[in-house]
Short mmCIF file of C-alpha atoms and ligand atoms in Angstrom, two decimals:
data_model
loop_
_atom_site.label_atom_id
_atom_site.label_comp_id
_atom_site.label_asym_id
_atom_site.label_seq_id
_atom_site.Cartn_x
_atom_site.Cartn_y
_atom_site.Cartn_z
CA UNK A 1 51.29 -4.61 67.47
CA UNK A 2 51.21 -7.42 64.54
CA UNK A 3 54.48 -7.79 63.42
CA UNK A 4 55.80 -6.74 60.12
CA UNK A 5 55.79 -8.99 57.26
CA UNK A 6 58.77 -8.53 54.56
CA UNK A 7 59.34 -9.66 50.95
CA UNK A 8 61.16 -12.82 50.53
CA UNK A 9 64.81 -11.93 50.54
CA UNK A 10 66.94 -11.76 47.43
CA UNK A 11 63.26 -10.78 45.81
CA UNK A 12 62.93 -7.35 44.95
CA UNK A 13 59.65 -4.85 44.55
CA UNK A 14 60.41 -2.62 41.44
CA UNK A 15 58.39 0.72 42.22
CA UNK A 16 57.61 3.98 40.11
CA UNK A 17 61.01 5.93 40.26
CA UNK A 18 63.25 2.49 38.86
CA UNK A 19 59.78 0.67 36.89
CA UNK A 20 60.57 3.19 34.03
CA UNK A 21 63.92 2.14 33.41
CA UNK A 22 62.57 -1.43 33.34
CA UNK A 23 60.15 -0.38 30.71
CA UNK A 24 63.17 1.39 28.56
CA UNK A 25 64.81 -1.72 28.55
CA UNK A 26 61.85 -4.09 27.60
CA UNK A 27 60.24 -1.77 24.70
CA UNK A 28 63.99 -1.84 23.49
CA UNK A 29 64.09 -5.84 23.77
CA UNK A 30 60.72 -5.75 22.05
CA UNK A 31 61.51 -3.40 19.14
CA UNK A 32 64.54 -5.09 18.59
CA UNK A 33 63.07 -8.76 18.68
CA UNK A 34 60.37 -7.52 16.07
CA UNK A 35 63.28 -6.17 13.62
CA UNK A 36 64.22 -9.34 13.44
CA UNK A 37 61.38 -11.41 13.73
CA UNK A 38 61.51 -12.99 16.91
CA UNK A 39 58.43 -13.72 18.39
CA UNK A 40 56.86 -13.85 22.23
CA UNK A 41 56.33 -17.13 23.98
CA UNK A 42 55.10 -16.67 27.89
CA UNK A 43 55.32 -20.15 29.30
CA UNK A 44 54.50 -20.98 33.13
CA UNK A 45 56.69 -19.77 35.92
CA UNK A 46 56.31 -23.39 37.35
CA UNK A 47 57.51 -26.89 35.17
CA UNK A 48 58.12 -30.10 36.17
CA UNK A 49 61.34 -30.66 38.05
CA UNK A 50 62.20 -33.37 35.96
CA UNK A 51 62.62 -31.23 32.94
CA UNK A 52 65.29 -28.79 34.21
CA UNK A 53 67.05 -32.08 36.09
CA UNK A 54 67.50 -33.44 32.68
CA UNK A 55 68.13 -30.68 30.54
CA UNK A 56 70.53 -28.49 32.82
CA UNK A 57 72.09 -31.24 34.27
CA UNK A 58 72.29 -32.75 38.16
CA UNK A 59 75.58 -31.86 38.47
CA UNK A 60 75.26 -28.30 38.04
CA UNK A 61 74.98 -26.04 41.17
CA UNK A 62 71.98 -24.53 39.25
CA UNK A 63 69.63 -28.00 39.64
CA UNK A 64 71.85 -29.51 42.66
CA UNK A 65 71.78 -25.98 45.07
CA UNK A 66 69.92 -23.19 43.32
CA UNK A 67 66.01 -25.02 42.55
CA UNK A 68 62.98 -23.87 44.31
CA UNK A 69 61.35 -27.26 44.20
CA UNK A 70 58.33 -27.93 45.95
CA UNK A 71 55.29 -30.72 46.07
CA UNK A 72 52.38 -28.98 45.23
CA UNK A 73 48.80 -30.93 46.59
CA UNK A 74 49.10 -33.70 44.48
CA UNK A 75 52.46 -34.66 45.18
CA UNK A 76 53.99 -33.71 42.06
CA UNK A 77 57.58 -32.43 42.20
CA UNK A 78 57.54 -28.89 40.47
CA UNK A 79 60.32 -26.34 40.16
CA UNK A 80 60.20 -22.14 39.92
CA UNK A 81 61.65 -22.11 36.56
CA UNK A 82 65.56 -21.59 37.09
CA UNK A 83 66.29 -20.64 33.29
CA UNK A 84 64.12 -20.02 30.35
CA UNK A 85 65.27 -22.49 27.88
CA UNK A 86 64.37 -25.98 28.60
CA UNK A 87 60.82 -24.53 29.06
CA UNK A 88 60.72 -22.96 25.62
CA UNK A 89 62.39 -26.49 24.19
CA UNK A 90 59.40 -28.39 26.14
CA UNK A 91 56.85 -26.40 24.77
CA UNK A 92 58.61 -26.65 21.05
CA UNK A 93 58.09 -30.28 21.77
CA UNK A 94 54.49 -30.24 23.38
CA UNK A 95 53.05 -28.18 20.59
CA UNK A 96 54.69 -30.12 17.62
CA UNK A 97 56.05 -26.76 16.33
CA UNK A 98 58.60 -28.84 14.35
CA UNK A 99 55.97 -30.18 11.93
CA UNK A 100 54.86 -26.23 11.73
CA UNK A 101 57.69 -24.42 10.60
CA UNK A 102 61.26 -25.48 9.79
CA UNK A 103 62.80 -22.95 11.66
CA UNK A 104 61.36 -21.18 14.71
CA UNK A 105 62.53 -17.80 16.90
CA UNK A 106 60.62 -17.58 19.62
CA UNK A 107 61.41 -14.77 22.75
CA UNK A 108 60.78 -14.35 26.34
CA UNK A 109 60.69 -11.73 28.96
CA UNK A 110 59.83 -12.81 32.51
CA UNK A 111 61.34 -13.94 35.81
CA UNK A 112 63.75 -16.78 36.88
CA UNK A 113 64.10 -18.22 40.24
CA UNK A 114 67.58 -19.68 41.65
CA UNK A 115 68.45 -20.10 45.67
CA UNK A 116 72.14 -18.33 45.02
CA UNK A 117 74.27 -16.16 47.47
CA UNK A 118 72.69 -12.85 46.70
CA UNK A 119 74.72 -9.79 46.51
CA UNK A 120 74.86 -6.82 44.24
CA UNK A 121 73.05 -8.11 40.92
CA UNK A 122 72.63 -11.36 41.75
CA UNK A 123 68.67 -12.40 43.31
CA UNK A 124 66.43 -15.29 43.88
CA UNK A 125 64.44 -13.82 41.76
CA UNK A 126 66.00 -11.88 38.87
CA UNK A 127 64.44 -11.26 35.29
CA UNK A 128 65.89 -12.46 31.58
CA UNK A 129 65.22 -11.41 28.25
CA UNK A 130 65.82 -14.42 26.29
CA UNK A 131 65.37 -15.46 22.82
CA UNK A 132 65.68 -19.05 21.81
CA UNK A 133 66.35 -20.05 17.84
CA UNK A 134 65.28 -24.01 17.08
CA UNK A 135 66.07 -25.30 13.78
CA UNK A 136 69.47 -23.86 12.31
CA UNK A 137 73.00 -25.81 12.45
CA UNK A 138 74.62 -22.87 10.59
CA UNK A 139 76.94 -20.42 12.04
CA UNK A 140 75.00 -18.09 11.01
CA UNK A 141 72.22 -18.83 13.76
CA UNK A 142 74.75 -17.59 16.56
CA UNK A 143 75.73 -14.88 14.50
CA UNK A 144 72.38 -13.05 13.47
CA UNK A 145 71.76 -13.88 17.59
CA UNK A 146 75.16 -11.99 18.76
CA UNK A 147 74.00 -9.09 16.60
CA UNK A 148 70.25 -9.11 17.88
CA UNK A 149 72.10 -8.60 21.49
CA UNK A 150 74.65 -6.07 19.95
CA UNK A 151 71.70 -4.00 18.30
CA UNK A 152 69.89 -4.47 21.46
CA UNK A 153 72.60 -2.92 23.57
CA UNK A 154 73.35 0.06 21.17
CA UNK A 155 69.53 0.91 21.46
CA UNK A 156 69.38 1.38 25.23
CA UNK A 157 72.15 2.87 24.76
CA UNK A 158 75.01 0.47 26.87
CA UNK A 159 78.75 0.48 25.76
CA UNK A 160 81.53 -1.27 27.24
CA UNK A 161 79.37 -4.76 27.07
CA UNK A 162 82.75 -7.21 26.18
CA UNK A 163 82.00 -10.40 23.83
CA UNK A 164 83.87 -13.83 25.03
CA UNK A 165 83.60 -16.73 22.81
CA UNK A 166 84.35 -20.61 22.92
CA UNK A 167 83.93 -23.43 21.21
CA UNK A 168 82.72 -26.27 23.50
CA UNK A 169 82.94 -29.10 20.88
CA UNK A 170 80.13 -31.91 20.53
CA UNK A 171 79.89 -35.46 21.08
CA UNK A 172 82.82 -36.37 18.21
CA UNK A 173 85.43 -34.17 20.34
CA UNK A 174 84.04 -33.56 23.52
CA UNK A 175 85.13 -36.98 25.08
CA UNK A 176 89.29 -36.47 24.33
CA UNK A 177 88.95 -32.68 25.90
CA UNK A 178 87.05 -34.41 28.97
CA UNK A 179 89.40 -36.77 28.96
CA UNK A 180 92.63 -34.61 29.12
CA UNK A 181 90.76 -32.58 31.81
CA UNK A 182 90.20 -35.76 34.07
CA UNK A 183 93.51 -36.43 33.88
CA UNK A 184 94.49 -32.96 34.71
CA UNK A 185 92.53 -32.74 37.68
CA UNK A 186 93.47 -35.88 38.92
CA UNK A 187 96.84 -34.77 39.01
CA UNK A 188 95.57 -32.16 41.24
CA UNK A 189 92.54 -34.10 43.07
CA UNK A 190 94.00 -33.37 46.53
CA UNK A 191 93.87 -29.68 46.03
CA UNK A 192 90.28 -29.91 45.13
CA UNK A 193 87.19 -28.92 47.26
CA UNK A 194 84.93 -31.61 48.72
CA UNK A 195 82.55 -30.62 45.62
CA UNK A 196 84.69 -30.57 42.94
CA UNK A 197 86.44 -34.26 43.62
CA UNK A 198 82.71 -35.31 43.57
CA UNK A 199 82.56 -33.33 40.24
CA UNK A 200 85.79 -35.30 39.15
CA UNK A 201 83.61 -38.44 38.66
CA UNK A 202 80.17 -37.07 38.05
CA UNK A 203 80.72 -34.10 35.53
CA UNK A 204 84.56 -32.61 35.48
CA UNK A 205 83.44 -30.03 33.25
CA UNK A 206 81.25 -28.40 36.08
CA UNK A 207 84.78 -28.15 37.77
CA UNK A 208 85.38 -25.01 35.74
CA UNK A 209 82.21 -23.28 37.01
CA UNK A 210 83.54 -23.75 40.95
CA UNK A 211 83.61 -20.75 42.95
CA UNK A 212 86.24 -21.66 45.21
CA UNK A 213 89.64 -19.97 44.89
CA UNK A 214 91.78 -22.74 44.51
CA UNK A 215 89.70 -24.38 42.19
CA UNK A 216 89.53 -21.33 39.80
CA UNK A 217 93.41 -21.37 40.09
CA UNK A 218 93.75 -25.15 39.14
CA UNK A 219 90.63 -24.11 36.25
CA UNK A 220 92.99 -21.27 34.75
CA UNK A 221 95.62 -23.67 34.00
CA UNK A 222 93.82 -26.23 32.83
CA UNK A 223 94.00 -27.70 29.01
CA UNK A 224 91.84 -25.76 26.65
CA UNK A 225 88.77 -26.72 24.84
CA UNK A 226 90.01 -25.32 21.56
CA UNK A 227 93.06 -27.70 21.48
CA UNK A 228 90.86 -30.66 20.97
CA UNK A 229 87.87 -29.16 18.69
CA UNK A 230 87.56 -32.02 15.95
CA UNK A 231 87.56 -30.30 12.14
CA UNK A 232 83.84 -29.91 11.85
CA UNK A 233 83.58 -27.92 15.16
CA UNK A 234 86.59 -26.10 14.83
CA UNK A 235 85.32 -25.30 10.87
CA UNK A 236 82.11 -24.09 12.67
CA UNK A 237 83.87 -21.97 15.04
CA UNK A 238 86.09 -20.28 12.68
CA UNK A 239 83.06 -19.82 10.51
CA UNK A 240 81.12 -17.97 13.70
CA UNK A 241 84.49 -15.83 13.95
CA UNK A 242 84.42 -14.61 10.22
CA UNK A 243 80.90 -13.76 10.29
CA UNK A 244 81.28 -11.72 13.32
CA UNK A 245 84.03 -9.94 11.86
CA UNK A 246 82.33 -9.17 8.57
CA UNK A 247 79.79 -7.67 10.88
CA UNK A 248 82.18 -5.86 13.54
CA UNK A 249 81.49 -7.32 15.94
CA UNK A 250 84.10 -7.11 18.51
CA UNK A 251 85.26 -10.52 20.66
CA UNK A 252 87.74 -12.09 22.54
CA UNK A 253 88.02 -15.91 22.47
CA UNK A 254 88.26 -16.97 25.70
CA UNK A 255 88.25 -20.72 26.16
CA UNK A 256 87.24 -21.26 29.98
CA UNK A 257 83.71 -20.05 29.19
CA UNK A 258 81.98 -23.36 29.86
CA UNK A 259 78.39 -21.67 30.87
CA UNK A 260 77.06 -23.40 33.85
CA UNK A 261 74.74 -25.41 32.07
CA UNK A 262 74.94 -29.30 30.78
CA UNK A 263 73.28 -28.92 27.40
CA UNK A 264 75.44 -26.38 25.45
CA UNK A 265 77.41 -28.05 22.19
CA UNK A 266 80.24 -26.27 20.11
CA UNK A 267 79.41 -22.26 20.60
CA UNK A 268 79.54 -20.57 23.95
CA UNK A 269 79.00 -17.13 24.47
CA UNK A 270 79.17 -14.47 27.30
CA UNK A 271 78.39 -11.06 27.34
CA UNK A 272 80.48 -8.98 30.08
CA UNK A 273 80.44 -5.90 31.18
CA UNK A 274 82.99 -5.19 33.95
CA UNK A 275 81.78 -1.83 35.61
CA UNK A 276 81.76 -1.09 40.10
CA UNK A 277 77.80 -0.95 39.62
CA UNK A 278 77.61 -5.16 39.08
CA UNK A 279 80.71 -5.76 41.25
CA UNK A 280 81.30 -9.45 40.33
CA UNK A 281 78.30 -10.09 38.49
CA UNK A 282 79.58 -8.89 35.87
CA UNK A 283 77.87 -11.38 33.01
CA UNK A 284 74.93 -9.51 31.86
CA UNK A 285 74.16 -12.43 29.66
CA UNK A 286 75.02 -15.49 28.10
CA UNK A 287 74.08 -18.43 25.61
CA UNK A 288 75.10 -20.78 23.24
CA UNK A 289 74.52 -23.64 21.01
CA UNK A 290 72.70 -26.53 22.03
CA UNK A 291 72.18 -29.50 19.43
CA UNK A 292 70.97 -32.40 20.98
CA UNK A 293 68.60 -30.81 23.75
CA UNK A 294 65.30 -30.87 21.87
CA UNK A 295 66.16 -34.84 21.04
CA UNK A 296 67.26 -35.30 24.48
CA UNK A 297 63.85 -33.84 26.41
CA UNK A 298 61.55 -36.18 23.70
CA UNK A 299 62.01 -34.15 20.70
CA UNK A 300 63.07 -34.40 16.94
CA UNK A 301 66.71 -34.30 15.80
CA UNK A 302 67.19 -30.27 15.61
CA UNK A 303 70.06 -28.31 16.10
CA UNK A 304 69.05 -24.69 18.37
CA UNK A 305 71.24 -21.91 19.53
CA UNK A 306 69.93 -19.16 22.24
CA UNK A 307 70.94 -16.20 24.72
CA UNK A 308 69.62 -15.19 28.27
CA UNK A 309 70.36 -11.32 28.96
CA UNK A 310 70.17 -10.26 33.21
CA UNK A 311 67.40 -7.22 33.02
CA UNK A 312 68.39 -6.49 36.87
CA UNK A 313 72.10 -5.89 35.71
CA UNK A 314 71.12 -4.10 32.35
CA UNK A 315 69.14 -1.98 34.46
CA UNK A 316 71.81 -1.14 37.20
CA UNK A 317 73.81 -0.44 34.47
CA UNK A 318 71.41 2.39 33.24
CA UNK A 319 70.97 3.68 36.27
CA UNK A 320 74.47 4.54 36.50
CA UNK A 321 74.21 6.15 32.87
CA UNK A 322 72.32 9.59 35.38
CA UNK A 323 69.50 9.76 32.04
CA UNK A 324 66.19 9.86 33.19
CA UNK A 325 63.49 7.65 32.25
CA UNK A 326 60.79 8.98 34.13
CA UNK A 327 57.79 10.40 32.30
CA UNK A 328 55.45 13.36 33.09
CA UNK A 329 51.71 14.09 32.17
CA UNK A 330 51.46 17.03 29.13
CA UNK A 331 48.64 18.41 31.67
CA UNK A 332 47.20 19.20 35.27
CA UNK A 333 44.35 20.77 36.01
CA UNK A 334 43.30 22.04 38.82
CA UNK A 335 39.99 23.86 40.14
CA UNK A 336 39.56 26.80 41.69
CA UNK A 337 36.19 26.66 43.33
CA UNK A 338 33.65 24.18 44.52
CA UNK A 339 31.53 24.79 41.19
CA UNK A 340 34.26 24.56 38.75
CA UNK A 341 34.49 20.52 39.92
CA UNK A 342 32.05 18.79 37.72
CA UNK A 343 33.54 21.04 34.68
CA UNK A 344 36.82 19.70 35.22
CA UNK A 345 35.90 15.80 35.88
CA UNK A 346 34.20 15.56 32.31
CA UNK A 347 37.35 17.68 30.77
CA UNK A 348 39.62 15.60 32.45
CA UNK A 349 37.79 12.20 31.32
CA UNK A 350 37.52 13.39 27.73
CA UNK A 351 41.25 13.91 27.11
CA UNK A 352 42.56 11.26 28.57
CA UNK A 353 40.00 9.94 26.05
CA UNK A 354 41.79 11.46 23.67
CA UNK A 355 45.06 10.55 24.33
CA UNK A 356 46.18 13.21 26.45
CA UNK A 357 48.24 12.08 29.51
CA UNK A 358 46.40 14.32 32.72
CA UNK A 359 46.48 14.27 36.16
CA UNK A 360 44.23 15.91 38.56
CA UNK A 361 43.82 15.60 42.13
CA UNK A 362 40.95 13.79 42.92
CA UNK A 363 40.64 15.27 46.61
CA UNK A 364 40.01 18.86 45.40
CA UNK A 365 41.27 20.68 48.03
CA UNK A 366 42.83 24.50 48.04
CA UNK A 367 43.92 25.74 45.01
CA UNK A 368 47.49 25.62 47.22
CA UNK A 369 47.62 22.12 47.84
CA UNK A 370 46.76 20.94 44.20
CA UNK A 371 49.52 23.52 43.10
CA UNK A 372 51.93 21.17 44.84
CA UNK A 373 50.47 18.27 43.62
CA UNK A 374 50.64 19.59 39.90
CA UNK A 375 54.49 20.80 40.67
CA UNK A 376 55.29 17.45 42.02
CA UNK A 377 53.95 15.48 38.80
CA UNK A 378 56.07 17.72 36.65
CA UNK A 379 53.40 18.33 34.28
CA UNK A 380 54.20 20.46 31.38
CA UNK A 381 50.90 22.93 31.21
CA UNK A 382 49.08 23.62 34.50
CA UNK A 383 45.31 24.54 33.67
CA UNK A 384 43.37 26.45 36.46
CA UNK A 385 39.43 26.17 36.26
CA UNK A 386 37.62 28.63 37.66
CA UNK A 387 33.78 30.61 37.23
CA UNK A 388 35.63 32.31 34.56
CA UNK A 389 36.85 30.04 32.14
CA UNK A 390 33.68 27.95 33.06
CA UNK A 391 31.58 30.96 31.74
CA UNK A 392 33.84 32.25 28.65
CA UNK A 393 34.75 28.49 27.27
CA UNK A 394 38.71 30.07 27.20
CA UNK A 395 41.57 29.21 29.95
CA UNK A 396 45.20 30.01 30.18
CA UNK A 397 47.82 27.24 29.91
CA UNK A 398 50.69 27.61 32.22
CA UNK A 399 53.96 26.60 31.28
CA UNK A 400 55.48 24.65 34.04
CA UNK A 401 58.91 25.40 33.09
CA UNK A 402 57.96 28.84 32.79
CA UNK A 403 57.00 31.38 30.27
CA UNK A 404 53.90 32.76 28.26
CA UNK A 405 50.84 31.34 28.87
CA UNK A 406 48.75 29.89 26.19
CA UNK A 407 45.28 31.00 25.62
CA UNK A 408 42.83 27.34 24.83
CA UNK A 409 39.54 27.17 24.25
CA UNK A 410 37.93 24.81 26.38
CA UNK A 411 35.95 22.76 23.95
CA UNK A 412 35.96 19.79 21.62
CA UNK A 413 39.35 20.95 19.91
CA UNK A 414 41.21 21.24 23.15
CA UNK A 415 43.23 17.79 22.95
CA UNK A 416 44.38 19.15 19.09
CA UNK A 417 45.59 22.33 20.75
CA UNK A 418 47.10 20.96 23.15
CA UNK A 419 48.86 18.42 20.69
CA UNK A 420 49.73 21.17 18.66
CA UNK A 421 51.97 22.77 21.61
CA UNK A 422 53.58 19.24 22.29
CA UNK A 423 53.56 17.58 19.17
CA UNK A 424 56.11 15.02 21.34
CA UNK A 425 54.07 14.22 24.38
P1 LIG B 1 72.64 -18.04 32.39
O1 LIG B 1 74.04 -17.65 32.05
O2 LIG B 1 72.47 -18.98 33.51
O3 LIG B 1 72.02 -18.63 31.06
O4 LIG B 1 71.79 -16.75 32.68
C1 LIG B 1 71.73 -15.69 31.74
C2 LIG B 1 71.91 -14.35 32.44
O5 LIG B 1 70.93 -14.21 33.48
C3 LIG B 1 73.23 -14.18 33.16
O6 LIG B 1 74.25 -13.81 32.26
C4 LIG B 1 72.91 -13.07 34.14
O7 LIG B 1 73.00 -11.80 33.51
C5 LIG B 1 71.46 -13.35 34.48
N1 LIG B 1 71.39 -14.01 35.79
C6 LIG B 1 71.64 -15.30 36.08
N2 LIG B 1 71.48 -15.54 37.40
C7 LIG B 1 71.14 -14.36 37.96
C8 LIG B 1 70.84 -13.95 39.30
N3 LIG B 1 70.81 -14.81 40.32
N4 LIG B 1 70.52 -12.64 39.52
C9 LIG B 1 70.51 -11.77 38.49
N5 LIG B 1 70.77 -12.10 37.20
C10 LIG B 1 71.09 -13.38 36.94
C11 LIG B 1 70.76 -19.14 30.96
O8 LIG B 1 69.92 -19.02 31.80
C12 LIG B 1 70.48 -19.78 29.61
N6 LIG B 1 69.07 -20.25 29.63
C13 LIG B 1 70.75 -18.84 28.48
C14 LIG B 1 70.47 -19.47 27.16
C15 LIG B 1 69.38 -19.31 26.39
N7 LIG B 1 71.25 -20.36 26.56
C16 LIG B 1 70.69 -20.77 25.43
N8 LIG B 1 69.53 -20.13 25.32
#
């Protein structure tokens, strides 16, 4: 025997039972964007590994542990995309979209790749909804985003999704915070892991972001950001604060949220949701600020502020919500004899023509076994074709759920009938 051949691990098949969910969550996303005019950008899975190296950052576990990089034929060195901004920033830049439009809000749904230790809602290949905002230094940028993600959650419905906020500062204050950190740490560099006294010299914010236990301990204790915000940033911040309270939007300020990520600038943002179905992955998504990244990758001077939301954690959290998403044809129809066959393929054809969602079962087969069939699709009318109705042009619709069946004529009004019944379906 050959032997079996299984998906990649920490790479999941999403299958009819769970794909409906997925498609609650994305025609949510979608609505949601287009209330606020967001619009769709589908760049390549693959980018150069250059571009997430310098826009990330090398000292982050995401570019120095988690890349799938790879030389493809002609020994270039290209990267599954591990996040979803620096390729929407790159193609900003590529298409001149600066000398288009002033100010430009752009989405994305689609997958992300990252090597991590995979447990319950964390994968190799997980999927973000993302929305990206290039051209706006007010507060008010972060703020209309927060709400987007707010007005996104209320729609799915999710509750219990927790707001923490921070300030990371910019290039003015960032140096004296990184500075009071270093010395921190070094006061501490013994009780440090192997990684994070490497970190100490290379990038000492990335120390906050450790996973090890002692680290986090040492990271708790550590100075704050928010003591060392210079007056424009900490103006900013309080601005972002006000403007989320004038909206209602609830948030805790909680100044170890550093994000992971090299190119964030004053705001931070995380979106949490602490609930037993995400055990520690509990961040269902985060985002922030990010003023000099478009200049950095080859860009103009524009300020840009964006969010990534985890669709395999929204969706776990759904599934724990019991609602079903699945849905059910408004018809089956089945066939009684041999003869009744052809009648049923054209009636079939034309109302899915119409608009009417039918199954049938293509195998024919005893009136018995398509019975099943028709329970097991939980359609809401069963239609049996037979000599008779084939002869009189009438047929009987049978409730699924039960009661009275519906007399239908079977001709060119039959869709409207049957949209009359289900004015829903
Ligand atoms: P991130 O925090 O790295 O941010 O990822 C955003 C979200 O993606 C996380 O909060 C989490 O829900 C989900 N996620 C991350 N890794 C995994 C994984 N291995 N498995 C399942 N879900 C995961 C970014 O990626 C930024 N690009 C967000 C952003 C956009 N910042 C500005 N604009």
């Amino acid at each position: 025997m050959s032997q079996k051949i299984t998906g990649v691990k920490g790479m999941n098949d999403l299958l009819p039972g769970e794909i409906e969910i997925w498609h609650h969550v994305e025609r949510q996303a979608r609505e949601t964007f287009r209330r606020f005019g967001y619009q769709e950008i589908r760049t390549p899975i693959v980018e150069d590994t250059a571009l997430f190296v310098r826009s990330v950052g090398e000292a982050t576990d995401m570019v120095g542990k988690e890349m799938y990089t790879f030389r493809d034929k002609g020994d270039r060195s290209l990267t599954l995309r591990p996040e979803g901004t620096a390729p929407a920033v790159r193609a900003y830049i590529e298409h001149a979209i600066a000398q288009k439009e002033p100010v430009t809000h752009w989405f994305y749904i689609g997958p992300m790749f990252r090597y991590e230790r995979m447990k319950t809602g964390r994968y190799r290949q997980f999927w973000q909804i993302g929305a990206e905002a290039i051209g706006v230094k007010e507060p008010a940028q972060e703020v209309e985003l927060i709400d987007l993600v707010r007005q996104f959650l209320e729609s799915l419905p999710l509750s219990g999704v927790m707001l923490n906020l921070n300030s990371l500062g910019d290039d003015q204050c960032r140096p004296k915070y990184i500075e009071a950190l270093v010395g921190y740490f070094r006061a501490h560099e013994a009780e440090l892991c192997a990684d994070c006294r490497d970190r100490l010299n290379r990038n000492p914010l990335r120390i906050l972001d450790c996973k090890n236990e002692r680290c986090q301990q040492l990271a708790a204790a550590s100075p704050s950001v928010l003591d060392s915000l210079c007056d424009p940033c900490r103006a900013h911040f309080d601005e972002v604060k006000r403007q989320l309270e004038l909206l209602e939007i609830r948030y805790v300020v909680n100044p170890r949220i550093v994000r992971g990520i090299d190119y964030y600038t004053r705001t931070a943002f995380e979106f949490v949701a602490e609930h037993p179905a995400l055990g520690t992955a509990s961040t269902v998504g985060g985002g922030g600020r990010y003023d000099k990244l478009v200049k950095e990758l080859g860009g103009p001077d524009v300020p840009a502020v964006g969010f990534g939301l985890g669709l395999d954690r929204l969706v776990l959290l759904l599934k724990e919500s019991g609602r079903s998403f699945a849905t059910h044809p408004l018809l089956f129809v089945a066939t009684a004899e041999e003869g009744a066959r052809d009648h049923a393929l054209k009636l079939v054809s034309n109302l899915r023509r119409k608009g009417i969602a039918v199954e049938t079962d293509p195998r024919g087969g005893s009136l018995k076994s398509q019975m099943k069939r028709a329970d097991k699709s939980a359609a809401t009318y069963t239609l049996v074709l037979g000599g008779n109705e084939v002869q009189t042009g009438t047929a009987k619709l049978k409730p699924m759920a039960g009661g009275e069946p519906v007399t239908v004529t079977l001709d060119d009004t039959l869709a409207d009938q049957l949209k009359k019944l289900s004015p829903d379906a």
